[in-house]
Each structure stands twice: as C-alpha cells, then as structure tokens.
Amino acid sequence: MNWRTRWGWRPWPRQIRWTELTLRPDAFAIKTPVQWVYSAPKGDLIITAPIVFGRLHVLPVAMEFLKAYPDIDLRMVLTDRIVNLLEDHFDLAVRIGELPDSSLVATRVGSIHRVVCGSPAYFAERGALKSPRELGTHDCITFEWLMSANPWTFTMGKSDVSVAVHSRLIVNTAEAAIDAAIAGLGITRVLSYQIANALRAGALAVVLQAFEPAPWPVSLVYTRGRLLPLKLRAFLDFAAPRLKARISERAR
C-alpha cells in the first residue's frame, strides 16, 4: 500500500473551474470562466452642482449620460451651497473656485472668469467705470455667495486690491442679481458663463475687464476611496471631456 492509498488521497478532478477576484480599476467584479458579474455600471448616482452652471452645462451632459447608461439612475441637486459629500451622501460635486486641502479628489475641467457688469442704460446714466476704485460711487447688487461678497477683489498691476462696495440690493442667487442688473438697478459681479446670453442680447455690458482677478477653476470632486464605484467612474469618464469642451467653447 502506498501513501496515496493509505491516506485516501485522490487527485483534483480536471474539470474544476476556479474563481478569481479581479482588482482592475475599470471593473471591480468576480471573474468566472463564464462571465463577468457586476461588470456593468448600474445603480443610483447622486451629484450636486451650482444652480446656473448646473442648468446650463451639467444638465445637458447628464441627459446624454443617462441615454448612454440605461442602468444608472441620476439625482442632481442644483444649489449654490457647498455640501458635505459624506454627510449629505453625494457621490460627486461640481465645484467652482479654489479648493481647500481635503481628502477629496478633484478632476479639473476648465476655468471661468469673474466679471463686473451692468445694463447699458445704467452706464449711460451713471457713467462707465475706468477703475475699480470708482465702485464706491455706484449702486451694487450682491448675493450671498463667494465671488459677490463685500469687498470685491481685483488685480491692479502685480497686486490684488480689495474694494468695498455699496450693496443697494442683496439677493441669494446669481439669477436674481443678473435680473436686477438687466433692469438697471446697479452693477453686479458674476461668473462669465452666467451672463453669456444677456451679453449676446445686449442686455448687459462688462466693465473693468483689465482688472479681473485670476480665473477660477471648475472641478469635479469626489471622496477618496480604495476602489471607485463603476457608476461614478463611468460618469467621470463621460462628463469630464464634455464639460471641458463646453467651458472651452464659451471661454473668451
């Protein structure tokens, strides 16, 4: 009796099939000899974006994305409030402006300018501005978001200069500030894409362009993790180049 017979050893059957755990970045799945399981993006995706930018740029891209990925459902929250991705359970946020150091991962998709504008009728009555320091004699429309806070910052030479403004009207959305400026109530400061249509229509005019501060980056941000969910990776790969193209087309 040899040791194989004594200890009851039998060879593994040749037809057995092994399953292996695959950690490819593009597909977190169980791989079998027959098929990939859960290798297609699916599930609910929750994103947030600033109100005007989201409506003008993110929404059109999101609708294209949903047509390309029928197994993904999307919830998009448009708000000018900076949300906490973890606490508020968001998968991704579109952020405009410099990002603080954090555990978030950012993909930059472009940059936009902060512009000072008013209606042609307002400037005809009150005079066009030649220097940021003249803002103190004008009525301004401000809103409760970063770029419209008092004072306003400009670049003069190699230095940044802060100028206090008189807020004749304070609102809580860029759209309201733009509507008031079109109506001739005063001067406002917004992001360039927010007034693109009004500029083309001649309803608003931009002033102080030579003193504009450095443009703000536009980024897609998400929480850091060992593995990126397929649904989020699919959205990043789809949305990033399309948003870059849209922002670039409208840059001046």
Short mmCIF file of N, CA and C in Angstrom, two decimals, residues 3-150:
data_model
loop_
_atom_site.label_atom_id
_atom_site.label_comp_id
_atom_site.label_asym_id
_atom_site.label_seq_id
_atom_site.Cartn_x
_atom_site.Cartn_y
_atom_site.Cartn_z
N TRP A 3 1.45 5.50 0.02
CA TRP A 3 0.91 6.55 0.89
C TRP A 3 -0.36 7.15 0.33
N ARG A 4 -0.54 7.17 -0.99
CA ARG A 4 -1.76 7.72 -1.57
C ARG A 4 -2.97 6.90 -1.18
N THR A 5 -2.80 5.53 -1.23
CA THR A 5 -3.93 4.66 -0.87
C THR A 5 -4.18 4.71 0.62
N ARG A 6 -3.09 4.72 1.42
CA ARG A 6 -3.21 4.69 2.87
C ARG A 6 -3.95 5.91 3.40
N TRP A 7 -3.65 7.08 2.89
CA TRP A 7 -4.25 8.32 3.40
C TRP A 7 -5.47 8.76 2.59
N GLY A 8 -5.89 7.99 1.67
CA GLY A 8 -7.10 8.32 0.93
C GLY A 8 -6.95 9.50 -0.02
N TRP A 9 -5.76 9.69 -0.50
CA TRP A 9 -5.53 10.84 -1.39
C TRP A 9 -6.12 10.59 -2.75
N ARG A 10 -6.82 11.58 -3.29
CA ARG A 10 -7.35 11.49 -4.64
C ARG A 10 -7.01 12.79 -5.38
N PRO A 11 -6.69 12.71 -6.63
CA PRO A 11 -6.35 13.94 -7.38
C PRO A 11 -7.58 14.81 -7.59
N TRP A 12 -7.35 16.14 -7.71
CA TRP A 12 -8.45 17.04 -8.05
C TRP A 12 -8.98 16.70 -9.43
N PRO A 13 -10.29 16.71 -9.60
CA PRO A 13 -10.83 16.45 -10.94
C PRO A 13 -10.41 17.56 -11.90
N ARG A 14 -10.11 17.19 -13.12
CA ARG A 14 -9.55 18.13 -14.07
C ARG A 14 -10.57 19.17 -14.51
N GLN A 15 -11.85 18.87 -14.35
CA GLN A 15 -12.85 19.79 -14.87
C GLN A 15 -13.19 20.91 -13.90
N ILE A 16 -12.58 20.98 -12.70
CA ILE A 16 -12.91 22.03 -11.74
C ILE A 16 -12.55 23.40 -12.31
N ARG A 17 -13.38 24.41 -12.00
CA ARG A 17 -13.17 25.77 -12.50
C ARG A 17 -12.93 26.72 -11.33
N TRP A 18 -11.88 27.49 -11.41
CA TRP A 18 -11.51 28.39 -10.33
C TRP A 18 -12.16 29.75 -10.55
N THR A 19 -12.42 30.41 -9.43
CA THR A 19 -12.93 31.78 -9.46
C THR A 19 -11.87 32.69 -8.89
N GLU A 20 -11.62 33.78 -9.55
CA GLU A 20 -10.58 34.67 -9.07
C GLU A 20 -11.16 36.06 -8.86
N LEU A 21 -10.65 36.76 -7.82
CA LEU A 21 -11.07 38.13 -7.51
C LEU A 21 -10.19 39.07 -8.30
N THR A 22 -10.80 39.89 -9.13
CA THR A 22 -10.08 40.80 -10.00
C THR A 22 -10.15 42.21 -9.45
N LEU A 23 -9.02 42.92 -9.41
CA LEU A 23 -8.97 44.27 -8.85
C LEU A 23 -8.56 45.28 -9.91
N ARG A 24 -8.99 45.06 -11.14
CA ARG A 24 -8.74 46.06 -12.17
C ARG A 24 -9.47 47.35 -11.84
N PRO A 25 -8.86 48.51 -12.12
CA PRO A 25 -9.52 49.78 -11.79
C PRO A 25 -10.80 50.02 -12.57
N ASP A 26 -10.92 49.39 -13.76
CA ASP A 26 -12.11 49.66 -14.56
C ASP A 26 -13.23 48.67 -14.32
N ALA A 27 -12.99 47.66 -13.48
CA ALA A 27 -14.06 46.69 -13.22
C ALA A 27 -13.76 45.94 -11.94
N PHE A 28 -14.52 46.27 -10.88
CA PHE A 28 -14.40 45.57 -9.62
C PHE A 28 -15.46 44.48 -9.63
N ALA A 29 -15.03 43.24 -9.83
CA ALA A 29 -16.02 42.20 -10.06
C ALA A 29 -15.44 40.84 -9.74
N ILE A 30 -16.32 39.85 -9.63
CA ILE A 30 -15.91 38.47 -9.52
C ILE A 30 -15.82 37.89 -10.92
N LYS A 31 -14.66 37.38 -11.27
CA LYS A 31 -14.46 36.87 -12.61
C LYS A 31 -14.58 35.35 -12.61
N THR A 32 -15.40 34.82 -13.48
CA THR A 32 -15.55 33.38 -13.64
C THR A 32 -15.18 33.03 -15.06
N PRO A 33 -14.97 31.74 -15.34
CA PRO A 33 -14.66 31.37 -16.72
C PRO A 33 -15.82 31.64 -17.67
N VAL A 34 -17.02 31.89 -17.15
CA VAL A 34 -18.19 32.04 -18.00
C VAL A 34 -18.49 33.49 -18.30
N GLN A 35 -18.42 34.37 -17.24
CA GLN A 35 -18.87 35.74 -17.46
C GLN A 35 -18.32 36.65 -16.37
N TRP A 36 -18.43 37.96 -16.63
CA TRP A 36 -18.17 38.97 -15.61
C TRP A 36 -19.47 39.25 -14.88
N VAL A 37 -19.40 39.28 -13.55
CA VAL A 37 -20.58 39.57 -12.75
C VAL A 37 -20.45 40.98 -12.21
N TYR A 38 -21.49 41.81 -12.35
CA TYR A 38 -21.49 43.20 -11.91
C TYR A 38 -20.40 44.02 -12.58
N SER A 39 -20.08 43.72 -13.82
CA SER A 39 -19.04 44.48 -14.51
C SER A 39 -19.61 45.68 -15.25
N ALA A 40 -20.93 45.83 -15.31
CA ALA A 40 -21.55 46.97 -15.98
C ALA A 40 -21.99 48.01 -14.96
N PRO A 41 -21.76 49.31 -15.23
CA PRO A 41 -22.20 50.35 -14.29
C PRO A 41 -23.70 50.33 -14.11
N LYS A 42 -24.14 50.38 -12.86
CA LYS A 42 -25.57 50.40 -12.58
C LYS A 42 -25.81 50.98 -11.20
N GLY A 43 -27.05 51.37 -10.92
CA GLY A 43 -27.40 51.88 -9.60
C GLY A 43 -27.75 53.36 -9.62
N ASP A 44 -27.89 53.92 -8.42
CA ASP A 44 -28.24 55.34 -8.25
C ASP A 44 -26.99 56.18 -8.08
N LEU A 45 -26.93 57.31 -8.78
CA LEU A 45 -25.82 58.24 -8.69
C LEU A 45 -26.37 59.59 -8.27
N ILE A 46 -25.76 60.20 -7.24
CA ILE A 46 -26.24 61.48 -6.71
C ILE A 46 -25.13 62.51 -6.86
N ILE A 47 -25.42 63.60 -7.58
CA ILE A 47 -24.43 64.65 -7.79
C ILE A 47 -25.03 66.00 -7.46
N THR A 48 -24.16 66.99 -7.27
CA THR A 48 -24.61 68.36 -7.00
C THR A 48 -23.77 69.33 -7.81
N ALA A 49 -24.36 70.48 -8.16
CA ALA A 49 -23.68 71.49 -8.95
C ALA A 49 -24.28 72.85 -8.64
N PRO A 50 -23.53 73.95 -8.87
CA PRO A 50 -24.10 75.29 -8.72
C PRO A 50 -25.31 75.46 -9.63
N ILE A 51 -26.24 76.31 -9.22
CA ILE A 51 -27.54 76.39 -9.89
C ILE A 51 -27.43 76.71 -11.38
N VAL A 52 -26.82 77.83 -11.71
CA VAL A 52 -26.78 78.26 -13.11
C VAL A 52 -25.86 77.37 -13.93
N PHE A 53 -24.68 77.09 -13.42
CA PHE A 53 -23.74 76.23 -14.14
C PHE A 53 -24.35 74.84 -14.34
N GLY A 54 -25.03 74.35 -13.31
CA GLY A 54 -25.65 73.04 -13.43
C GLY A 54 -26.71 73.00 -14.51
N ARG A 55 -27.54 74.04 -14.56
CA ARG A 55 -28.62 74.07 -15.55
C ARG A 55 -28.07 74.23 -16.97
N LEU A 56 -27.06 75.09 -17.13
CA LEU A 56 -26.55 75.39 -18.47
C LEU A 56 -25.61 74.31 -19.00
N HIS A 57 -24.82 73.70 -18.13
CA HIS A 57 -23.76 72.81 -18.60
C HIS A 57 -23.86 71.37 -18.09
N VAL A 58 -24.11 71.19 -16.80
CA VAL A 58 -24.11 69.84 -16.26
C VAL A 58 -25.35 69.06 -16.70
N LEU A 59 -26.51 69.71 -16.69
CA LEU A 59 -27.74 69.02 -17.06
C LEU A 59 -27.70 68.46 -18.48
N PRO A 60 -27.27 69.24 -19.49
CA PRO A 60 -27.21 68.66 -20.84
C PRO A 60 -26.29 67.44 -20.92
N VAL A 61 -25.14 67.50 -20.22
CA VAL A 61 -24.22 66.36 -20.21
C VAL A 61 -24.85 65.18 -19.47
N ALA A 62 -25.54 65.46 -18.37
CA ALA A 62 -26.17 64.39 -17.59
C ALA A 62 -27.24 63.67 -18.41
N MET A 63 -27.98 64.40 -19.21
CA MET A 63 -29.02 63.77 -20.03
C MET A 63 -28.40 62.85 -21.09
N GLU A 64 -27.29 63.27 -21.67
CA GLU A 64 -26.58 62.41 -22.61
C GLU A 64 -26.08 61.16 -21.91
N PHE A 65 -25.57 61.33 -20.70
CA PHE A 65 -25.05 60.21 -19.92
C PHE A 65 -26.13 59.17 -19.65
N LEU A 66 -27.32 59.62 -19.26
CA LEU A 66 -28.40 58.69 -18.96
C LEU A 66 -28.83 57.90 -20.20
N LYS A 67 -28.75 58.51 -21.36
CA LYS A 67 -29.08 57.78 -22.59
C LYS A 67 -28.03 56.70 -22.87
N ALA A 68 -26.78 57.00 -22.51
CA ALA A 68 -25.70 56.04 -22.77
C ALA A 68 -25.66 54.92 -21.73
N TYR A 69 -26.18 55.19 -20.52
CA TYR A 69 -26.13 54.21 -19.43
C TYR A 69 -27.54 53.99 -18.88
N PRO A 70 -28.31 53.14 -19.50
CA PRO A 70 -29.72 52.95 -19.09
C PRO A 70 -29.89 52.30 -17.73
N ASP A 71 -28.84 51.67 -17.18
CA ASP A 71 -28.96 51.01 -15.88
C ASP A 71 -28.58 51.92 -14.71
N ILE A 72 -28.29 53.19 -15.00
CA ILE A 72 -27.95 54.15 -13.94
C ILE A 72 -29.06 55.18 -13.84
N ASP A 73 -29.51 55.43 -12.61
CA ASP A 73 -30.48 56.50 -12.33
C ASP A 73 -29.73 57.64 -11.65
N LEU A 74 -30.05 58.87 -12.03
CA LEU A 74 -29.30 60.03 -11.56
C LEU A 74 -30.18 60.99 -10.79
N ARG A 75 -29.68 61.44 -9.66
CA ARG A 75 -30.32 62.53 -8.92
C ARG A 75 -29.34 63.70 -8.91
N MET A 76 -29.78 64.85 -9.42
CA MET A 76 -28.92 66.03 -9.49
C MET A 76 -29.52 67.16 -8.68
N VAL A 77 -28.78 67.63 -7.69
CA VAL A 77 -29.22 68.70 -6.81
C VAL A 77 -28.49 69.98 -7.20
N LEU A 78 -29.22 70.99 -7.64
CA LEU A 78 -28.63 72.27 -8.00
C LEU A 78 -28.74 73.22 -6.82
N THR A 79 -27.61 73.65 -6.31
CA THR A 79 -27.57 74.55 -5.17
C THR A 79 -26.25 75.30 -5.17
N ASP A 80 -26.27 76.55 -4.73
CA ASP A 80 -25.04 77.31 -4.58
C ASP A 80 -24.40 77.10 -3.21
N ARG A 81 -24.99 76.24 -2.41
CA ARG A 81 -24.43 75.90 -1.10
C ARG A 81 -23.36 74.81 -1.27
N ILE A 82 -22.27 74.94 -0.52
CA ILE A 82 -21.23 73.92 -0.55
C ILE A 82 -21.66 72.77 0.36
N VAL A 83 -21.93 71.62 -0.22
CA VAL A 83 -22.42 70.49 0.56
C VAL A 83 -21.24 69.61 1.00
N ASN A 84 -21.48 68.85 2.06
CA ASN A 84 -20.51 67.87 2.54
C ASN A 84 -20.84 66.53 1.87
N LEU A 85 -19.94 66.05 1.04
CA LEU A 85 -20.25 64.86 0.25
C LEU A 85 -20.56 63.65 1.13
N LEU A 86 -19.80 63.47 2.20
CA LEU A 86 -20.01 62.31 3.06
C LEU A 86 -21.28 62.45 3.88
N GLU A 87 -21.44 63.59 4.55
CA GLU A 87 -22.59 63.76 5.43
C GLU A 87 -23.90 63.83 4.65
N ASP A 88 -23.87 64.43 3.46
CA ASP A 88 -25.09 64.58 2.67
C ASP A 88 -25.28 63.47 1.63
N HIS A 89 -24.36 62.51 1.62
CA HIS A 89 -24.48 61.31 0.79
C HIS A 89 -24.50 61.62 -0.71
N PHE A 90 -23.54 62.46 -1.13
CA PHE A 90 -23.38 62.74 -2.56
C PHE A 90 -22.20 61.93 -3.10
N ASP A 91 -22.34 61.48 -4.33
CA ASP A 91 -21.24 60.76 -4.98
C ASP A 91 -20.23 61.73 -5.58
N LEU A 92 -20.71 62.88 -6.07
CA LEU A 92 -19.83 63.81 -6.79
C LEU A 92 -20.39 65.21 -6.72
N ALA A 93 -19.50 66.20 -6.72
CA ALA A 93 -19.91 67.61 -6.74
C ALA A 93 -19.13 68.35 -7.81
N VAL A 94 -19.79 69.29 -8.46
CA VAL A 94 -19.12 70.22 -9.36
C VAL A 94 -18.82 71.47 -8.54
N ARG A 95 -17.55 71.83 -8.42
CA ARG A 95 -17.14 72.97 -7.61
C ARG A 95 -16.48 74.03 -8.49
N ILE A 96 -16.81 75.29 -8.20
CA ILE A 96 -16.21 76.42 -8.89
C ILE A 96 -15.42 77.22 -7.86
N GLY A 97 -14.13 77.41 -8.12
CA GLY A 97 -13.28 78.14 -7.19
C GLY A 97 -12.14 77.27 -6.69
N GLU A 98 -11.21 77.92 -6.00
CA GLU A 98 -10.08 77.19 -5.44
C GLU A 98 -10.57 76.22 -4.37
N LEU A 99 -9.99 75.04 -4.35
CA LEU A 99 -10.42 74.01 -3.41
C LEU A 99 -9.49 73.97 -2.21
N PRO A 100 -10.03 73.88 -1.00
CA PRO A 100 -9.18 73.74 0.18
C PRO A 100 -8.57 72.35 0.20
N ASP A 101 -7.45 72.23 0.92
CA ASP A 101 -6.85 70.90 1.08
C ASP A 101 -7.81 70.02 1.86
N SER A 102 -8.06 68.84 1.34
CA SER A 102 -9.00 67.94 2.00
C SER A 102 -8.75 66.53 1.49
N SER A 103 -9.60 65.62 1.92
CA SER A 103 -9.49 64.23 1.48
C SER A 103 -10.18 64.01 0.14
N LEU A 104 -10.75 65.07 -0.44
CA LEU A 104 -11.45 64.93 -1.70
C LEU A 104 -10.48 64.83 -2.88
N VAL A 105 -10.90 64.12 -3.89
CA VAL A 105 -10.15 64.02 -5.14
C VAL A 105 -10.81 64.94 -6.16
N ALA A 106 -10.01 65.69 -6.91
CA ALA A 106 -10.55 66.67 -7.85
C ALA A 106 -10.06 66.41 -9.26
N THR A 107 -10.96 66.51 -10.22
CA THR A 107 -10.63 66.46 -11.64
C THR A 107 -10.99 67.81 -12.24
N ARG A 108 -10.00 68.55 -12.70
CA ARG A 108 -10.25 69.89 -13.23
C ARG A 108 -10.77 69.80 -14.66
N VAL A 109 -11.82 70.56 -14.95
CA VAL A 109 -12.42 70.51 -16.28
C VAL A 109 -12.41 71.87 -16.98
N GLY A 110 -11.79 72.89 -16.36
CA GLY A 110 -11.73 74.19 -17.01
C GLY A 110 -11.62 75.31 -16.00
N SER A 111 -11.80 76.53 -16.48
CA SER A 111 -11.76 77.71 -15.61
C SER A 111 -12.70 78.77 -16.18
N ILE A 112 -13.16 79.64 -15.28
CA ILE A 112 -14.09 80.70 -15.69
C ILE A 112 -13.70 82.01 -15.02
N HIS A 113 -14.12 83.11 -15.64
CA HIS A 113 -13.78 84.45 -15.16
C HIS A 113 -14.89 85.03 -14.29
N ARG A 114 -14.48 85.88 -13.37
CA ARG A 114 -15.42 86.70 -12.60
C ARG A 114 -15.50 88.06 -13.28
N VAL A 115 -16.71 88.49 -13.59
CA VAL A 115 -16.87 89.73 -14.36
C VAL A 115 -17.80 90.69 -13.63
N VAL A 116 -17.55 91.98 -13.85
CA VAL A 116 -18.41 93.05 -13.33
C VAL A 116 -19.25 93.56 -14.50
N CYS A 117 -20.54 93.68 -14.29
CA CYS A 117 -21.41 94.04 -15.40
C CYS A 117 -22.60 94.87 -14.94
N GLY A 118 -23.23 95.54 -15.89
CA GLY A 118 -24.43 96.32 -15.64
C GLY A 118 -25.14 96.54 -16.96
N SER A 119 -26.30 97.13 -16.91
CA SER A 119 -27.05 97.37 -18.15
C SER A 119 -26.50 98.60 -18.88
N PRO A 120 -26.60 98.63 -20.20
CA PRO A 120 -26.19 99.83 -20.94
C PRO A 120 -26.92 101.08 -20.46
N ALA A 121 -28.19 100.93 -20.07
CA ALA A 121 -28.95 102.09 -19.59
C ALA A 121 -28.36 102.62 -18.29
N TYR A 122 -27.94 101.71 -17.40
CA TYR A 122 -27.34 102.15 -16.13
C TYR A 122 -26.05 102.93 -16.40
N PHE A 123 -25.18 102.39 -17.26
CA PHE A 123 -23.92 103.07 -17.53
C PHE A 123 -24.14 104.38 -18.28
N ALA A 124 -25.17 104.46 -19.10
CA ALA A 124 -25.47 105.72 -19.79
C ALA A 124 -25.87 106.80 -18.80
N GLU A 125 -26.54 106.39 -17.73
CA GLU A 125 -26.99 107.36 -16.72
C GLU A 125 -25.91 107.68 -15.70
N ARG A 126 -25.16 106.66 -15.26
CA ARG A 126 -24.20 106.85 -14.17
C ARG A 126 -22.75 106.93 -14.63
N GLY A 127 -22.49 106.59 -15.87
CA GLY A 127 -21.12 106.63 -16.37
C GLY A 127 -20.44 105.28 -16.27
N ALA A 128 -19.59 104.96 -17.27
CA ALA A 128 -18.85 103.70 -17.26
C ALA A 128 -17.67 103.80 -16.30
N LEU A 129 -17.27 102.67 -15.76
CA LEU A 129 -16.17 102.64 -14.80
C LEU A 129 -14.84 102.45 -15.53
N LYS A 130 -13.83 103.17 -15.08
CA LYS A 130 -12.50 103.02 -15.63
C LYS A 130 -11.54 102.38 -14.64
N SER A 131 -11.90 102.38 -13.36
CA SER A 131 -11.05 101.82 -12.32
C SER A 131 -11.93 101.19 -11.24
N PRO A 132 -11.48 100.11 -10.61
CA PRO A 132 -12.25 99.50 -9.53
C PRO A 132 -12.53 100.47 -8.39
N ARG A 133 -11.66 101.44 -8.19
CA ARG A 133 -11.84 102.37 -7.08
C ARG A 133 -13.08 103.25 -7.26
N GLU A 134 -13.61 103.33 -8.48
CA GLU A 134 -14.82 104.12 -8.73
C GLU A 134 -16.09 103.40 -8.28
N LEU A 135 -15.97 102.12 -7.90
CA LEU A 135 -17.15 101.36 -7.50
C LEU A 135 -17.84 101.95 -6.27
N GLY A 136 -17.08 102.65 -5.45
CA GLY A 136 -17.65 103.22 -4.23
C GLY A 136 -18.74 104.24 -4.50
N THR A 137 -18.79 104.79 -5.70
CA THR A 137 -19.80 105.79 -6.03
C THR A 137 -20.98 105.19 -6.80
N HIS A 138 -21.00 103.88 -6.93
CA HIS A 138 -22.05 103.22 -7.72
C HIS A 138 -22.91 102.31 -6.83
N ASP A 139 -24.12 102.06 -7.31
CA ASP A 139 -25.01 101.09 -6.65
C ASP A 139 -24.63 99.69 -7.11
N CYS A 140 -24.48 98.79 -6.15
CA CYS A 140 -24.09 97.42 -6.49
C CYS A 140 -25.14 96.42 -6.03
N ILE A 141 -25.21 95.33 -6.75
CA ILE A 141 -26.12 94.23 -6.43
C ILE A 141 -25.25 93.05 -6.04
N THR A 142 -25.36 92.60 -4.83
CA THR A 142 -24.54 91.49 -4.35
C THR A 142 -25.42 90.32 -3.95
N PHE A 143 -24.83 89.16 -3.89
CA PHE A 143 -25.58 87.99 -3.44
C PHE A 143 -24.70 87.13 -2.57
N GLU A 144 -25.34 86.32 -1.80
CA GLU A 144 -24.67 85.58 -0.73
C GLU A 144 -23.95 84.35 -1.28
N TRP A 145 -22.88 84.61 -2.01
CA TRP A 145 -22.02 83.54 -2.48
C TRP A 145 -20.63 84.10 -2.57
N LEU A 146 -19.63 83.28 -2.85
CA LEU A 146 -18.24 83.66 -2.67
C LEU A 146 -17.81 84.88 -3.47
N MET A 147 -18.10 84.87 -4.79
CA MET A 147 -17.50 85.91 -5.61
C MET A 147 -18.18 87.26 -5.45
N SER A 148 -19.33 87.31 -4.79
CA SER A 148 -20.04 88.57 -4.69
C SER A 148 -19.98 89.16 -3.29
N ALA A 149 -19.15 88.58 -2.44
CA ALA A 149 -19.04 89.08 -1.08
C ALA A 149 -18.41 90.47 -1.10
N ASN A 150 -18.68 91.22 -0.05
CA ASN A 150 -18.13 92.56 0.08
C ASN A 150 -16.89 92.48 0.96
#
